Amino acid sequence: EDQVTQSPEALRLQEGESSSLNCSYTVSGLRGLFWYRQDPGKGPEFLFTLYSAGEEKEKERLKATLTKKESFLHITAPKPEDSATYLCAVDVTGGSYIPTFGRGTSLIVHP
Amino acid sequence: GAGVSQSPSNKVTEKGKDVELRCDPISGHTALYWYRQSLGQGLEFLIYFQGNSAPDKSGLPSDRFSAERTGGSVSTLTIQRTQQEDSAVYLCASSLRILNTEAFFGQGTRLTVV
């Protein structure tokens, strides 16, 4: 069974304190891995897609990386406005393009 | 429209009543997904529409749940004889069907069954 596990469940950082969120996956074959950000009361907002091991993508203070077993979302010098839940999802080869989501990591950045 | 639109934003219904949730996807997006998100839980897949193909209903939790997509655009998720465990946020997303492109989500409908 395909599985997506995110850790930690919750993370509290001080403003400027860099850290990483983890998304580990056990799938038969990866077609793509997605990162989303979700603010309270809103739908998830797309951040990145990664397709193959070794790939990296960046956007402002966020950098996503991918290996054959996991992805990391690195947050450099976070600001309070980076506080949100970050969701990881995988699209599996041979499937019908239905992303499977992890439970997310709730990030709080204190000023 | 500019994004995925869902209505209503909030719905409170009595146990046993039927409800309809609406999703208006981004124009030109052929794929449409319904997910359910309960407090502290991840997104639970419900149903997927792709163009004119038969929908993938493998995620629907019971036969009380159904969905349709008219004209390849607007979709309606119907829950019959609602139960308290149906209380959740129902999210709709759409995407272009070019390889596995990202999905764009609506703001969700918060359903409360009392």
Tab-separated table of C-alpha atoms in Angstrom:
chain	number	residue	atom	x	y	z
A	1	GLU	CA	0.000	0.000	0.000
A	2	ASP	CA	1.287	3.433	-0.922
A	3	GLN	CA	2.052	5.577	2.117
A	4	VAL	CA	3.061	9.166	2.748
A	5	THR	CA	4.334	10.175	6.198
A	6	GLN	CA	5.165	13.704	7.246
A	7	SER	CA	7.259	14.705	10.243
A	8	PRO	CA	7.214	16.374	12.596
A	9	GLU	CA	3.455	16.801	13.102
A	10	ALA	CA	4.087	20.245	14.570
A	11	LEU	CA	7.073	22.558	14.633
A	12	ARG	CA	7.636	25.819	16.488
A	13	LEU	CA	10.463	28.073	15.380
A	14	GLN	CA	11.746	31.476	16.308
A	15	GLU	CA	11.899	34.001	13.518
A	16	GLY	CA	15.164	33.448	11.642
A	17	GLU	CA	15.631	29.893	12.928
A	18	SER	CA	16.068	27.665	9.864
A	19	SER	CA	14.734	24.109	9.822
A	20	SER	CA	13.443	21.302	7.600
A	21	LEU	CA	10.189	19.409	7.210
A	22	ASN	CA	10.225	15.792	6.089
A	23	CYS	CA	7.971	13.812	3.769
A	24	SER	CA	8.818	10.132	3.460
A	25	TYR	CA	7.014	7.920	0.999
A	26	THR	CA	6.633	4.255	0.261
A	27	VAL	CA	5.202	3.846	-3.207
A	28	SER	CA	5.501	1.407	-6.063
A	29	GLY	CA	6.765	4.138	-8.348
A	30	LEU	CA	6.817	7.914	-8.092
A	31	ARG	CA	5.416	10.023	-10.887
A	32	GLY	CA	5.592	13.275	-8.955
A	33	LEU	CA	5.763	14.723	-5.434
A	34	PHE	CA	3.917	17.910	-4.550
A	35	TRP	CA	4.271	20.393	-1.699
A	36	TYR	CA	1.365	22.592	-0.661
A	37	ARG	CA	0.860	25.256	1.957
A	38	GLN	CA	-2.484	25.521	3.771
A	39	ASP	CA	-3.531	28.496	5.873
A	40	PRO	CA	-6.368	28.119	8.416
A	41	GLY	CA	-9.784	28.200	6.781
A	42	LYS	CA	-8.379	28.011	3.275
A	43	GLY	CA	-7.673	25.370	0.673
A	44	PRO	CA	-4.123	24.146	0.023
A	45	GLU	CA	-1.955	26.399	-2.135
A	46	PHE	CA	0.497	24.782	-4.537
A	47	LEU	CA	4.219	25.348	-3.885
A	48	PHE	CA	6.360	22.839	-5.805
A	49	THR	CA	6.394	19.700	-7.925
A	50	LEU	CA	9.423	17.394	-7.905
A	51	TYR	CA	9.738	14.536	-10.369
A	52	SER	CA	13.052	12.761	-9.876
A	53	ALA	CA	15.675	12.108	-7.201
A	54	GLY	CA	18.205	14.896	-6.965
A	55	GLU	CA	15.792	17.555	-8.130
A	56	GLU	CA	15.567	20.795	-6.150
A	57	LYS	CA	13.221	23.776	-6.383
A	58	GLU	CA	13.261	27.100	-4.569
A	59	LYS	CA	10.802	29.862	-3.851
A	60	GLU	CA	11.732	32.732	-1.574
A	61	ARG	CA	12.701	31.160	1.792
A	62	LEU	CA	11.580	27.666	0.787
A	63	LYS	CA	13.622	24.960	-0.899
A	64	ALA	CA	12.307	21.497	-1.719
A	65	THR	CA	14.543	18.504	-2.377
A	66	LEU	CA	13.823	14.928	-3.387
A	67	THR	CA	15.523	11.573	-2.874
A	68	LYS	CA	14.281	8.095	-3.749
A	69	LYS	CA	12.595	7.744	-0.347
A	70	GLU	CA	11.829	11.211	0.942
A	71	SER	CA	11.515	14.894	0.305
A	72	PHE	CA	12.578	17.785	2.475
A	73	LEU	CA	11.151	21.269	2.626
A	74	HIS	CA	13.888	23.522	3.934
A	75	ILE	CA	12.853	26.848	5.429
A	76	THR	CA	15.643	29.394	5.665
A	77	ALA	CA	15.341	32.304	8.112
A	78	PRO	CA	11.557	31.904	8.473
A	79	LYS	CA	9.215	34.785	9.181
A	80	PRO	CA	5.917	34.719	11.094
A	81	GLU	CA	4.028	34.838	7.777
A	82	ASP	CA	5.496	31.415	6.933
A	83	SER	CA	3.289	29.961	9.684
A	84	ALA	CA	0.939	27.436	8.058
A	85	THR	CA	0.396	23.724	7.580
A	86	TYR	CA	2.627	22.239	4.898
A	87	LEU	CA	1.250	19.264	3.010
A	88	CYS	CA	3.089	16.733	0.904
A	89	ALA	CA	1.388	14.607	-1.756
A	90	VAL	CA	2.571	11.904	-4.144
A	91	ASP	CA	1.317	10.795	-7.527
A	92	VAL	CA	2.093	7.155	-8.187
A	93	THR	CA	2.963	5.547	-11.512
A	94	GLY	CA	0.309	3.239	-12.855
A	95	GLY	CA	-2.335	5.121	-10.931
A	96	SER	CA	-4.988	7.482	-12.164
A	97	TYR	CA	-3.323	10.804	-11.311
A	98	ILE	CA	-4.938	11.032	-7.891
A	99	PRO	CA	-2.466	12.567	-5.417
A	100	THR	CA	-2.197	10.880	-2.002
A	101	PHE	CA	-1.646	13.387	0.784
A	102	GLY	CA	0.235	13.157	4.042
A	103	ARG	CA	-1.276	14.588	7.235
A	104	GLY	CA	0.885	17.671	7.110
A	105	THR	CA	3.263	19.566	9.379
A	106	SER	CA	1.886	22.511	11.307
A	107	LEU	CA	4.533	25.238	11.421
A	108	ILE	CA	4.401	28.189	13.803
A	109	VAL	CA	7.064	30.882	13.551
A	110	HIS	CA	7.257	33.191	16.549
A	111	PRO	CA	8.425	36.791	16.118
B	1	GLY	CA	-13.095	32.721	-12.892
B	2	ALA	CA	-9.584	33.201	-11.600
B	3	GLY	CA	-9.657	30.253	-9.225
B	4	VAL	CA	-11.669	27.290	-8.035
B	5	SER	CA	-14.908	28.422	-6.443
B	6	GLN	CA	-16.890	26.402	-3.917
B	7	SER	CA	-20.288	27.080	-2.422
B	8	PRO	CA	-21.556	27.369	0.154
B	9	SER	CA	-18.581	28.277	2.355
B	10	ASN	CA	-20.346	26.919	5.394
B	11	LYS	CA	-23.293	24.578	5.763
B	12	VAL	CA	-25.041	23.467	8.922
B	13	THR	CA	-27.569	20.709	8.454
B	14	GLU	CA	-29.622	18.401	10.599
B	15	LYS	CA	-28.779	14.735	10.789
B	16	GLY	CA	-30.696	12.819	8.148
B	17	LYS	CA	-31.023	15.703	5.696
B	18	ASP	CA	-29.480	15.719	2.213
B	19	VAL	CA	-26.900	18.334	1.217
B	20	GLU	CA	-25.398	19.491	-2.076
B	21	LEU	CA	-21.968	21.051	-2.348
B	22	ARG	CA	-20.942	22.880	-5.491
B	23	CYS	CA	-17.561	23.295	-7.184
B	24	ASP	CA	-16.797	25.572	-10.114
B	25	PRO	CA	-13.323	24.662	-11.432
B	26	ILE	CA	-10.833	26.796	-13.325
B	27	SER	CA	-11.885	27.175	-16.926
B	28	GLY	CA	-10.115	24.696	-19.190
B	29	HIS	CA	-9.136	22.316	-16.420
B	30	THR	CA	-10.208	18.820	-17.391
B	31	ALA	CA	-9.448	17.081	-14.081
B	32	LEU	CA	-11.562	17.686	-10.992
B	33	TYR	CA	-11.088	16.164	-7.533
B	34	TRP	CA	-13.121	16.080	-4.340
B	35	TYR	CA	-11.330	15.585	-1.032
B	36	ARG	CA	-12.528	15.588	2.570
B	37	GLN	CA	-10.487	17.021	5.435
B	38	SER	CA	-11.400	16.283	9.032
B	39	LEU	CA	-9.858	18.036	12.030
B	40	GLY	CA	-6.304	16.821	12.497
B	41	GLN	CA	-6.536	14.489	9.518
B	42	GLY	CA	-5.006	14.572	6.085
B	43	LEU	CA	-6.897	15.044	2.871
B	44	GLU	CA	-9.052	12.016	2.132
B	45	PHE	CA	-9.692	11.405	-1.559
B	46	LEU	CA	-13.360	11.007	-2.505
B	47	ILE	CA	-13.859	11.112	-6.282
B	48	TYR	CA	-12.005	12.147	-9.459
B	49	PHE	CA	-13.325	13.282	-12.832
B	50	GLN	CA	-11.128	13.416	-15.935
B	51	GLY	CA	-12.634	14.784	-19.110
B	52	ASN	CA	-15.372	12.543	-20.467
B	53	SER	CA	-14.029	9.401	-18.816
B	54	ALA	CA	-15.983	7.532	-16.174
B	55	PRO	CA	-15.230	9.054	-12.753
B	56	ASP	CA	-13.022	7.267	-10.254
B	57	LYS	CA	-15.347	6.782	-7.270
B	58	SER	CA	-13.013	4.569	-5.286
B	59	GLY	CA	-12.743	7.015	-2.385
B	60	LEU	CA	-16.438	7.514	-1.674
B	61	PRO	CA	-16.991	6.259	1.908
B	62	SER	CA	-20.554	4.986	1.408
B	63	ASP	CA	-23.409	4.883	-1.089
B	64	ARG	CA	-24.829	8.004	0.593
B	65	PHE	CA	-22.162	9.959	-1.273
B	66	SER	CA	-22.429	10.739	-4.970
B	67	ALA	CA	-21.082	13.332	-7.353
B	68	GLU	CA	-21.644	14.499	-10.874
B	69	ARG	CA	-19.945	16.841	-13.262
B	70	THR	CA	-22.077	18.515	-15.864
B	71	GLY	CA	-20.678	19.560	-19.215
B	72	GLY	CA	-17.139	18.898	-18.066
B	73	SER	CA	-17.268	21.922	-15.778
B	74	VAL	CA	-19.298	22.442	-12.598
B	75	SER	CA	-19.450	19.542	-10.152
B	76	THR	CA	-21.902	18.780	-7.370
B	77	LEU	CA	-21.162	16.488	-4.424
B	78	THR	CA	-24.329	15.156	-2.800
B	79	ILE	CA	-24.510	13.575	0.614
B	80	GLN	CA	-27.787	11.848	1.416
B	81	ARG	CA	-29.118	11.203	4.910
B	82	THR	CA	-26.208	13.052	6.518
B	83	GLN	CA	-24.596	11.660	9.650
B	84	GLN	CA	-22.534	13.454	12.287
B	85	GLU	CA	-19.377	11.718	11.059
B	86	ASP	CA	-19.863	13.482	7.721
B	87	SER	CA	-18.901	16.762	9.414
B	88	ALA	CA	-15.690	17.947	7.755
B	89	VAL	CA	-14.309	20.422	5.250
B	90	TYR	CA	-14.986	19.323	1.698
B	91	LEU	CA	-12.356	20.526	-0.755
B	92	CYS	CA	-12.548	20.629	-4.511
B	93	ALA	CA	-9.519	20.926	-6.786
B	94	SER	CA	-8.958	21.119	-10.510
B	95	SER	CA	-5.933	20.656	-12.747
B	96	LEU	CA	-4.841	20.593	-16.339
B	97	ARG	CA	-4.399	17.036	-17.495
B	98	ILE	CA	-0.927	17.393	-18.949
B	99	LEU	CA	1.136	14.723	-17.228
B	100	ASN	CA	0.782	15.143	-13.476
B	101	THR	CA	0.378	18.860	-13.101
B	102	GLU	CA	-0.431	20.531	-9.839
B	103	ALA	CA	-3.969	20.819	-8.527
B	104	PHE	CA	-5.548	24.145	-7.563
B	105	PHE	CA	-7.896	24.030	-4.597
B	106	GLY	CA	-10.992	25.959	-3.679
B	107	GLN	CA	-11.471	27.385	-0.213
B	108	GLY	CA	-13.638	24.463	0.829
B	109	THR	CA	-17.119	23.963	2.258
B	110	ARG	CA	-17.261	23.431	6.005
B	111	LEU	CA	-20.104	20.991	6.666
B	112	THR	CA	-21.477	20.605	10.168
B	113	VAL	CA	-24.116	17.960	10.848
B	114	VAL	CA	-26.024	18.537	14.077
